XYZ file of N, CA and C in Angstrom:
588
model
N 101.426 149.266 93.686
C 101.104 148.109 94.505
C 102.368 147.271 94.633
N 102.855 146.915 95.965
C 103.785 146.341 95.978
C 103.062 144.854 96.665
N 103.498 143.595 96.016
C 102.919 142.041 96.351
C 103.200 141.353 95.357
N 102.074 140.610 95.710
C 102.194 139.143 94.774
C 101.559 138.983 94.010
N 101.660 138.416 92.968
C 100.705 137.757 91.549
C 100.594 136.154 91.845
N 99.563 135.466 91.402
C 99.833 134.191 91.240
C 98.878 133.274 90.536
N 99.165 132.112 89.466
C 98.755 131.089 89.129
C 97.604 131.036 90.078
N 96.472 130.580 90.240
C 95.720 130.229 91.258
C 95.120 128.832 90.372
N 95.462 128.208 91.073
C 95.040 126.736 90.762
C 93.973 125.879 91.399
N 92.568 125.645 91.375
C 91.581 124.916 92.335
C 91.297 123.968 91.532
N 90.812 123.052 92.602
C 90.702 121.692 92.314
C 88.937 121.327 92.777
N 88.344 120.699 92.259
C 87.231 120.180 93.124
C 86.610 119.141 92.737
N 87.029 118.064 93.299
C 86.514 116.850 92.845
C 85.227 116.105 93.159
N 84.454 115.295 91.607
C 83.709 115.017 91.476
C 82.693 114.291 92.965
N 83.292 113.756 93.424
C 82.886 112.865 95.041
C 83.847 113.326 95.456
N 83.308 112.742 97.010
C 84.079 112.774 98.290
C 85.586 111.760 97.993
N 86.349 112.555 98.247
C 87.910 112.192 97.887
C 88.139 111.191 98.357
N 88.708 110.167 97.461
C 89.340 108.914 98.501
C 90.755 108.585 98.402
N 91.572 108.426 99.680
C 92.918 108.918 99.656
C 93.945 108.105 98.912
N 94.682 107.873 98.289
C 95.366 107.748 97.769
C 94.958 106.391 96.507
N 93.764 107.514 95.661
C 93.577 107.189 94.734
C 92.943 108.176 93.954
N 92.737 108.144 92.430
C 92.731 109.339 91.092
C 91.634 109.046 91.718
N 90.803 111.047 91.655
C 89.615 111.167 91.928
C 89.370 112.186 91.120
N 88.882 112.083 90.139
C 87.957 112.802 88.872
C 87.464 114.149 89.095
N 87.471 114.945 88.843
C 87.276 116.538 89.212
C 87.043 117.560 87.938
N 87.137 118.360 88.352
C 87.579 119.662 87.715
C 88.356 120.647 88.296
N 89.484 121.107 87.208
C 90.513 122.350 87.776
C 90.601 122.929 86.429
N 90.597 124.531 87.718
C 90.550 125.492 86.955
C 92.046 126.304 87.298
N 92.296 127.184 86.557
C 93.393 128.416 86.460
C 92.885 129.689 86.755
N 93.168 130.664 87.268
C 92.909 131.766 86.999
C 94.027 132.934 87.866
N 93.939 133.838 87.101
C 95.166 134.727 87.844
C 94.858 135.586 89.071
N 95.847 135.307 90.094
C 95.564 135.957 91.337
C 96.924 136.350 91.716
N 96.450 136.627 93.380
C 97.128 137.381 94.108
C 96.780 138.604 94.429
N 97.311 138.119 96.004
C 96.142 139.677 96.555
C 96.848 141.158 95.928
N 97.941 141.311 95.851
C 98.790 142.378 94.999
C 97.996 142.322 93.919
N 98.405 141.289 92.848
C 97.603 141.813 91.354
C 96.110 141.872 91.244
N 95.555 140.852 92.615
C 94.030 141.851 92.375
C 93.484 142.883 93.184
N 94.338 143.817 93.604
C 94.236 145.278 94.014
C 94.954 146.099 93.288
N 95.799 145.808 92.252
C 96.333 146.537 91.202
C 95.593 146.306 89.795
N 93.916 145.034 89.642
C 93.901 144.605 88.754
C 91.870 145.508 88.781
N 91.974 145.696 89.882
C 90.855 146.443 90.608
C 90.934 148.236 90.532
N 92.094 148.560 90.687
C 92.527 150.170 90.501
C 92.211 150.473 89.296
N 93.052 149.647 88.458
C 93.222 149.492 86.744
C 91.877 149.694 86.366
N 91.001 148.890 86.911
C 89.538 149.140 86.490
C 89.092 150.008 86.642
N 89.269 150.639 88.002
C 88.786 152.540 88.406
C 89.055 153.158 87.711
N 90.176 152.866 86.526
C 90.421 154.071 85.575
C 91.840 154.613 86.381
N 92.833 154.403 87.376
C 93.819 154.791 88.065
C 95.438 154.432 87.128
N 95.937 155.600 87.296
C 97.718 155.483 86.913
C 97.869 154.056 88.071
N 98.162 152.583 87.534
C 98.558 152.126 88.413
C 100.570 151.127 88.458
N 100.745 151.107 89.123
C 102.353 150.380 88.011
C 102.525 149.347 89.664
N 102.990 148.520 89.388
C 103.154 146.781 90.641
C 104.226 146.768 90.613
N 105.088 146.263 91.789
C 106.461 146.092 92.020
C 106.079 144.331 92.462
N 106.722 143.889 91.997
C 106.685 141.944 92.325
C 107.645 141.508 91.432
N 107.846 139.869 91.379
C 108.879 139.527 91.047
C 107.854 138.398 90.443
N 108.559 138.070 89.154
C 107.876 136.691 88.223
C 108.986 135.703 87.940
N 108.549 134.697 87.634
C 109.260 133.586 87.667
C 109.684 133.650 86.145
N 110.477 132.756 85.595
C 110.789 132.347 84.135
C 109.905 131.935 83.475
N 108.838 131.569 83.275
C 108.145 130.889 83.081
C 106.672 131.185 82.155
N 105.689 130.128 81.728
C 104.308 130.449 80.980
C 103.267 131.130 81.714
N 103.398 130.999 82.910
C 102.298 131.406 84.284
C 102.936 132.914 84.070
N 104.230 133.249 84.232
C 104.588 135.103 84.193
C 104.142 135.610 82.773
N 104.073 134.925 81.755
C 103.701 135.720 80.241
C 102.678 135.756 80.444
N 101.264 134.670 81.069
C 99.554 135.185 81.261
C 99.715 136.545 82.336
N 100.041 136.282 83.406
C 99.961 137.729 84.221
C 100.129 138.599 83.422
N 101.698 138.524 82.794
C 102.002 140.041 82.423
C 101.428 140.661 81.466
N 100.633 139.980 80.484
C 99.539 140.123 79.473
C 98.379 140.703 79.677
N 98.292 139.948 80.759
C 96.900 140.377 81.634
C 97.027 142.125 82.215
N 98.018 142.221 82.884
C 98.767 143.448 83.075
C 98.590 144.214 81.815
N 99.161 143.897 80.731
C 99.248 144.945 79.506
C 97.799 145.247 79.538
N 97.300 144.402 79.321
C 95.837 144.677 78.602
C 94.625 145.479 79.439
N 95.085 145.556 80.842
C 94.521 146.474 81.970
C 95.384 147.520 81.868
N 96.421 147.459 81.417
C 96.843 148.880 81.562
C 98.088 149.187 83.029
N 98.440 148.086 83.464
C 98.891 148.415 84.838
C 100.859 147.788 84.690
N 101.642 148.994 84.785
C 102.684 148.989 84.280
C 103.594 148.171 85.283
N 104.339 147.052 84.844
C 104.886 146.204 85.488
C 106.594 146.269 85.266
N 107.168 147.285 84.675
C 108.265 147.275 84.015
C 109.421 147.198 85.544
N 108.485 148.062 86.895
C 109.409 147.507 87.913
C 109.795 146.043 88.764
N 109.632 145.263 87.766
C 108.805 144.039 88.543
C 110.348 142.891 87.228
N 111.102 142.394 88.006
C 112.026 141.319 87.362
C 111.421 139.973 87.455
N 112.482 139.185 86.137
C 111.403 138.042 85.910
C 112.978 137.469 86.905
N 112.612 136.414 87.954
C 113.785 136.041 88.162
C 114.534 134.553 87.150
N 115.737 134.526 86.904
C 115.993 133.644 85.643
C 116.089 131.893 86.490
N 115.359 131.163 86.145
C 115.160 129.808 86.511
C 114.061 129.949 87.993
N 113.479 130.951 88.054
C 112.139 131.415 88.895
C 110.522 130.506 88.276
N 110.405 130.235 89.797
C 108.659 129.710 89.641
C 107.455 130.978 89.588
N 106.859 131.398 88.800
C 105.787 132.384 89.197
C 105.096 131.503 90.139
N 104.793 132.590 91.387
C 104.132 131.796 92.504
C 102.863 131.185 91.963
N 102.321 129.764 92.657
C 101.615 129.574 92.222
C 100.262 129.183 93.941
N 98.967 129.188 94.062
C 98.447 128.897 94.935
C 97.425 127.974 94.530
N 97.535 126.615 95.074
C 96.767 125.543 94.527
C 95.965 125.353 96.004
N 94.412 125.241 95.734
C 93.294 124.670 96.489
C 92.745 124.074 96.292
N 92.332 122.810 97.456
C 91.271 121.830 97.003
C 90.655 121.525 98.201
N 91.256 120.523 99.017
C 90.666 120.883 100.503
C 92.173 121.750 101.347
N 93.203 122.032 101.060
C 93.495 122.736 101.848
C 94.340 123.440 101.031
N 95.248 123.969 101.546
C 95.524 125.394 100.923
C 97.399 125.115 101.036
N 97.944 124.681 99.517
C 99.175 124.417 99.201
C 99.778 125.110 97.855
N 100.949 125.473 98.004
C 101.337 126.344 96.845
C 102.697 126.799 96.636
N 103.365 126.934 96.341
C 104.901 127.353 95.811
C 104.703 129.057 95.858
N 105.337 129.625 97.019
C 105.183 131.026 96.715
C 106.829 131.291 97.275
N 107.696 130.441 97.038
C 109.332 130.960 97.471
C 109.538 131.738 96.315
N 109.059 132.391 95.264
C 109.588 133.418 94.498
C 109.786 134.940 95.627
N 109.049 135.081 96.314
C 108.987 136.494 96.819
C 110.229 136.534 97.838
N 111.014 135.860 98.154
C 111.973 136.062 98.722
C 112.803 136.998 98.299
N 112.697 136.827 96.691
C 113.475 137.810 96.228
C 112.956 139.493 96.416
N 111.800 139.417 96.747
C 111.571 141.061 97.511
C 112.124 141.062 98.201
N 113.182 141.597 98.357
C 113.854 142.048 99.341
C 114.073 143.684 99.354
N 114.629 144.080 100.905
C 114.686 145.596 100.812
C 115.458 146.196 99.936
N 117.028 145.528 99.398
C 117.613 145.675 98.215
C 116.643 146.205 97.274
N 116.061 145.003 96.349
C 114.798 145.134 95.749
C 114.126 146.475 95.651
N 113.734 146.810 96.429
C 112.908 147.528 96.802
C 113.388 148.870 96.677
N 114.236 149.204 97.573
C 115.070 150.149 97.593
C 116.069 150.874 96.023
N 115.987 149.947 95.159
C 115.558 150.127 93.678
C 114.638 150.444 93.034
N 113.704 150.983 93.652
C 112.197 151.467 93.316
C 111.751 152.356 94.466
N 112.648 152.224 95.001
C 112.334 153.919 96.307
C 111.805 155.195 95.583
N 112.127 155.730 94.518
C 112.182 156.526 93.578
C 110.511 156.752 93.160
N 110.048 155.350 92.426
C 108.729 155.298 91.888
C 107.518 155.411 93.416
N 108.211 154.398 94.261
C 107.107 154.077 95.611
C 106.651 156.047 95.886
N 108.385 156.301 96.350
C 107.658 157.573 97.438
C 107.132 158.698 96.230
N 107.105 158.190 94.637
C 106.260 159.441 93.895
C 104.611 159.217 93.520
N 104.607 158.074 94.228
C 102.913 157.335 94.307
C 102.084 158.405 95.620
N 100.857 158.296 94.878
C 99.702 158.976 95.327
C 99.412 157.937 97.049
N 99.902 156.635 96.702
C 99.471 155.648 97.686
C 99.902 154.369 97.410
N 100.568 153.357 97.957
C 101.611 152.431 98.347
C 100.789 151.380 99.137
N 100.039 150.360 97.985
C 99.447 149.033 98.784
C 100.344 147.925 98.719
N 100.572 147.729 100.219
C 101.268 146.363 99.897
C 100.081 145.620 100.599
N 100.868 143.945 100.258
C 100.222 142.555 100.941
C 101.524 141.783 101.535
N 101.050 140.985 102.322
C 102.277 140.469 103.522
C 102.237 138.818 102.381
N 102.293 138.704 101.505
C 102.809 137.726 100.958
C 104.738 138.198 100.460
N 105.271 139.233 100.435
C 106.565 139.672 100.672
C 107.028 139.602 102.216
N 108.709 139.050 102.150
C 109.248 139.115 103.409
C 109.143 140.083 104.355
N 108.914 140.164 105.845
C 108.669 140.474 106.678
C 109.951 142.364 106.910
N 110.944 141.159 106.313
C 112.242 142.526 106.439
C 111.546 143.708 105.282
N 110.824 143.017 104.167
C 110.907 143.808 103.164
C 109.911 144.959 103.503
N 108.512 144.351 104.064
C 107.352 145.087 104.922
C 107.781 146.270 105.736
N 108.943 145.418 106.566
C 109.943 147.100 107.462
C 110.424 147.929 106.667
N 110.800 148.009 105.583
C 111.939 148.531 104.823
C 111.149 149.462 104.350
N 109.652 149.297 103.469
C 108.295 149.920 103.522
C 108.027 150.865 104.426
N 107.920 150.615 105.450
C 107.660 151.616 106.562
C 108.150 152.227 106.994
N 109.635 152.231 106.810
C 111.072 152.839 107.929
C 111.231 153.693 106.231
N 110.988 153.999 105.005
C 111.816 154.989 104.104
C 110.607 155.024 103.219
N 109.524 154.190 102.824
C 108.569 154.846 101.924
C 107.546 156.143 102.593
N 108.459 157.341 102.060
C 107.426 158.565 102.184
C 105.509 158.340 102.059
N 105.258 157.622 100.650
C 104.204 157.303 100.476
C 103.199 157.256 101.432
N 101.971 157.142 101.553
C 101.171 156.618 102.430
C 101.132 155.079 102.404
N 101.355 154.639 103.463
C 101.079 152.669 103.139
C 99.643 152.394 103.272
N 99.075 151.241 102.244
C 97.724 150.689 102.685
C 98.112 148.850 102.552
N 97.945 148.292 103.716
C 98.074 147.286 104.019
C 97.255 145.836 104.166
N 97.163 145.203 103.523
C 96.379 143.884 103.303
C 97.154 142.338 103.779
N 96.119 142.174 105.209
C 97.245 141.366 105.799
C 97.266 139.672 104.709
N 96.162 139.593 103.979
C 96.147 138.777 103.184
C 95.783 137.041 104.435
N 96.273 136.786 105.277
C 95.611 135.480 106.168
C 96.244 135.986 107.576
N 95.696 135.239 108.616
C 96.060 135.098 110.183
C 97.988 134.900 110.019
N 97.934 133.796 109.213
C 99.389 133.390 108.754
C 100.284 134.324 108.475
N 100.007 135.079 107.918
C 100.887 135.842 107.018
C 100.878 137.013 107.879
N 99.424 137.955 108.615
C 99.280 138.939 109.040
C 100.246 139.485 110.496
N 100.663 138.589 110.921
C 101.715 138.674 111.851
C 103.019 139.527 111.665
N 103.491 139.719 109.714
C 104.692 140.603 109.632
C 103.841 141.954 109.606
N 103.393 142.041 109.888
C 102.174 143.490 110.093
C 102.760 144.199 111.650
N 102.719 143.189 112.588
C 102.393 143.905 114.064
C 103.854 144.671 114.176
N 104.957 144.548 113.581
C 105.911 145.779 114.120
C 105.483 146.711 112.976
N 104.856 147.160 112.432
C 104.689 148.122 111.565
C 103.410 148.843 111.791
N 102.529 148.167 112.663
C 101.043 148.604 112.955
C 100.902 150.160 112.342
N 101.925 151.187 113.076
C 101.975 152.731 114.134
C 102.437 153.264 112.753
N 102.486 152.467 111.427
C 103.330 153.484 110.868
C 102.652 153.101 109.085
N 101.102 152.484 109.615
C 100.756 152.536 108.405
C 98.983 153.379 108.408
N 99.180 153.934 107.011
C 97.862 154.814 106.995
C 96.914 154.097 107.145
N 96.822 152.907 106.499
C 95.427 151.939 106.542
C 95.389 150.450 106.456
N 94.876 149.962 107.205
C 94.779 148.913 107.694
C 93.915 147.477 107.257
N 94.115 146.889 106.073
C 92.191 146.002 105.181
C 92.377 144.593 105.863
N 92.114 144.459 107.347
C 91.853 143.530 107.616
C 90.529 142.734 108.068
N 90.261 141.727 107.522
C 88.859 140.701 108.044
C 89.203 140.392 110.070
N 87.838 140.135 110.178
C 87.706 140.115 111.721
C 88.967 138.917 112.143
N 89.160 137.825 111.679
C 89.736 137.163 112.885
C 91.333 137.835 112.011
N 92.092 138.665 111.223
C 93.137 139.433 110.897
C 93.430 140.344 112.280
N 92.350 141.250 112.589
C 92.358 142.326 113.224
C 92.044 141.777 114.600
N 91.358 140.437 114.848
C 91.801 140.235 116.770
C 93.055 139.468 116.797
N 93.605 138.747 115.365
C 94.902 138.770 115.752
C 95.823 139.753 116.160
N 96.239 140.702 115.178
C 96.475 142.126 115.462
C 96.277 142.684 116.233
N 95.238 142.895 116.852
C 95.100 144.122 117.924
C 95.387 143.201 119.373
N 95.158 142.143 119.283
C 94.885 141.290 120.870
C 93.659 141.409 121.050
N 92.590 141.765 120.496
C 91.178 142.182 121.415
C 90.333 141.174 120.720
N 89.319 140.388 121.206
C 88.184 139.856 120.693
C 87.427 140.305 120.674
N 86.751 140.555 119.112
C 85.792 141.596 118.494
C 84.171 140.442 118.688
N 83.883 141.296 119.575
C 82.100 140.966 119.894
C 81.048 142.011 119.588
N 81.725 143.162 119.837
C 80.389 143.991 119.478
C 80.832 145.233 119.401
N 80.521 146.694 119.024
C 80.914 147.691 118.287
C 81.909 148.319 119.426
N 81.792 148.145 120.589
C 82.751 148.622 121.522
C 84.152 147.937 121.718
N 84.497 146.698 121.314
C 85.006 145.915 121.090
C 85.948 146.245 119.753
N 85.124 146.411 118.857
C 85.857 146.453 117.516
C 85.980 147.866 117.243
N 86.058 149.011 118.490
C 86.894 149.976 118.283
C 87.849 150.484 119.067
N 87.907 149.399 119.824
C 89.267 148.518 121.072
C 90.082 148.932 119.759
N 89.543 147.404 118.839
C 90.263 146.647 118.441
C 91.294 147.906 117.220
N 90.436 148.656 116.775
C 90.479 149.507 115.692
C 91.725 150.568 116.131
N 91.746 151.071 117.672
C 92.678 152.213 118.231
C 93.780 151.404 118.431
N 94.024 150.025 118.283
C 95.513 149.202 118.229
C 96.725 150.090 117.327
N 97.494 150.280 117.975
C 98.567 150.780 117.199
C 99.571 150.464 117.820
């Protein structure tokens, strides 16, 4: 699995929020990312699984990577970067978060693990990695790709790569971004489906 891990941080406060003042809640932690929970999901099938991502310096990369040991899912290709944030994704009413660690995926990166990718059974990435890095994926990993556009936002470094990936896990408004077609009814959403 090549993506992201992350801190997932939610917030939800007690009443209706009032702005710019302490409003009493509860927050929780828990570990995400659409990468580590499709590598955290395999692990469970009982699958050889090993993640290519990048972790920050930090207390948030020792819970992942723990979490990792203890599923079983080998992270040894995956650098901690030194004075790095493990991404983190904080929600409450909207959706804010520190995810500039993945820059460092880069095709460099990557191309340092060409070796492990094209000896995989199957090669999931998520578009929370740079857009160049997504090409770099498609233009030299032998592998089969399976692709998770992860939001509307993000699913956009997808469309030059459409033609050159085995599989496609996108939710409806992912895939009428993607394809151009507005999905209404089964004729529609196999418009949308022959997009390449």
């Amino acid at each position: 699995v090549v993506g992201g891990v992350n801190m997932d941080i939610g917030g939800w406060p007690g009443e209706v929020p009032v702005m710019q003042d302490s409003n009493p809640g509860v927050v929780r932690m828990s570990l995400g990312g659409v990468g580590r929970n499709i590598a955290h999901n395999m692990a469970l099938l009982g699958m050889d699984v090993r993640m290519v991502t990048v972790f920050g310096d930090d207390i948030n990369a020792q819970k992942i990577a723990a979490s990792c040991g203890e599923l079983g899912i080998d992270i040894s290709q995956s650098p901690i970067i030194p004075e790095g944030r493990t991404s983190t994704y904080l929600f409450i009413t909207d959706e804010k978060g520190d995810m500039e660690i993945y820059k460092h995926m880069t095709p460099q990166m990557l191309s340092q693990r060409l070796t492990l990718l094209n000896a995989s059974q199957a090669v999931v990435l998520d578009t929370n990695i740079p857009a160049e890095s997504i090409q770099y994926l498609a233009d030299h990993c032998t592998a089969p790709l399976f692709a998770d556009p992860v939001s509307t936002a993000k699913a956009v470094k997808l469309k030059p790569v459409l033609g050159k990936l085995h599989t496609l896990k996108p939710n409806r408004i992912e895939a009428e971004l993607l394809s151009g077609v507005k999905i209404t009814d089964d004729a529609s959403l196999r418009r949308a489906a022959a997009v390449r």
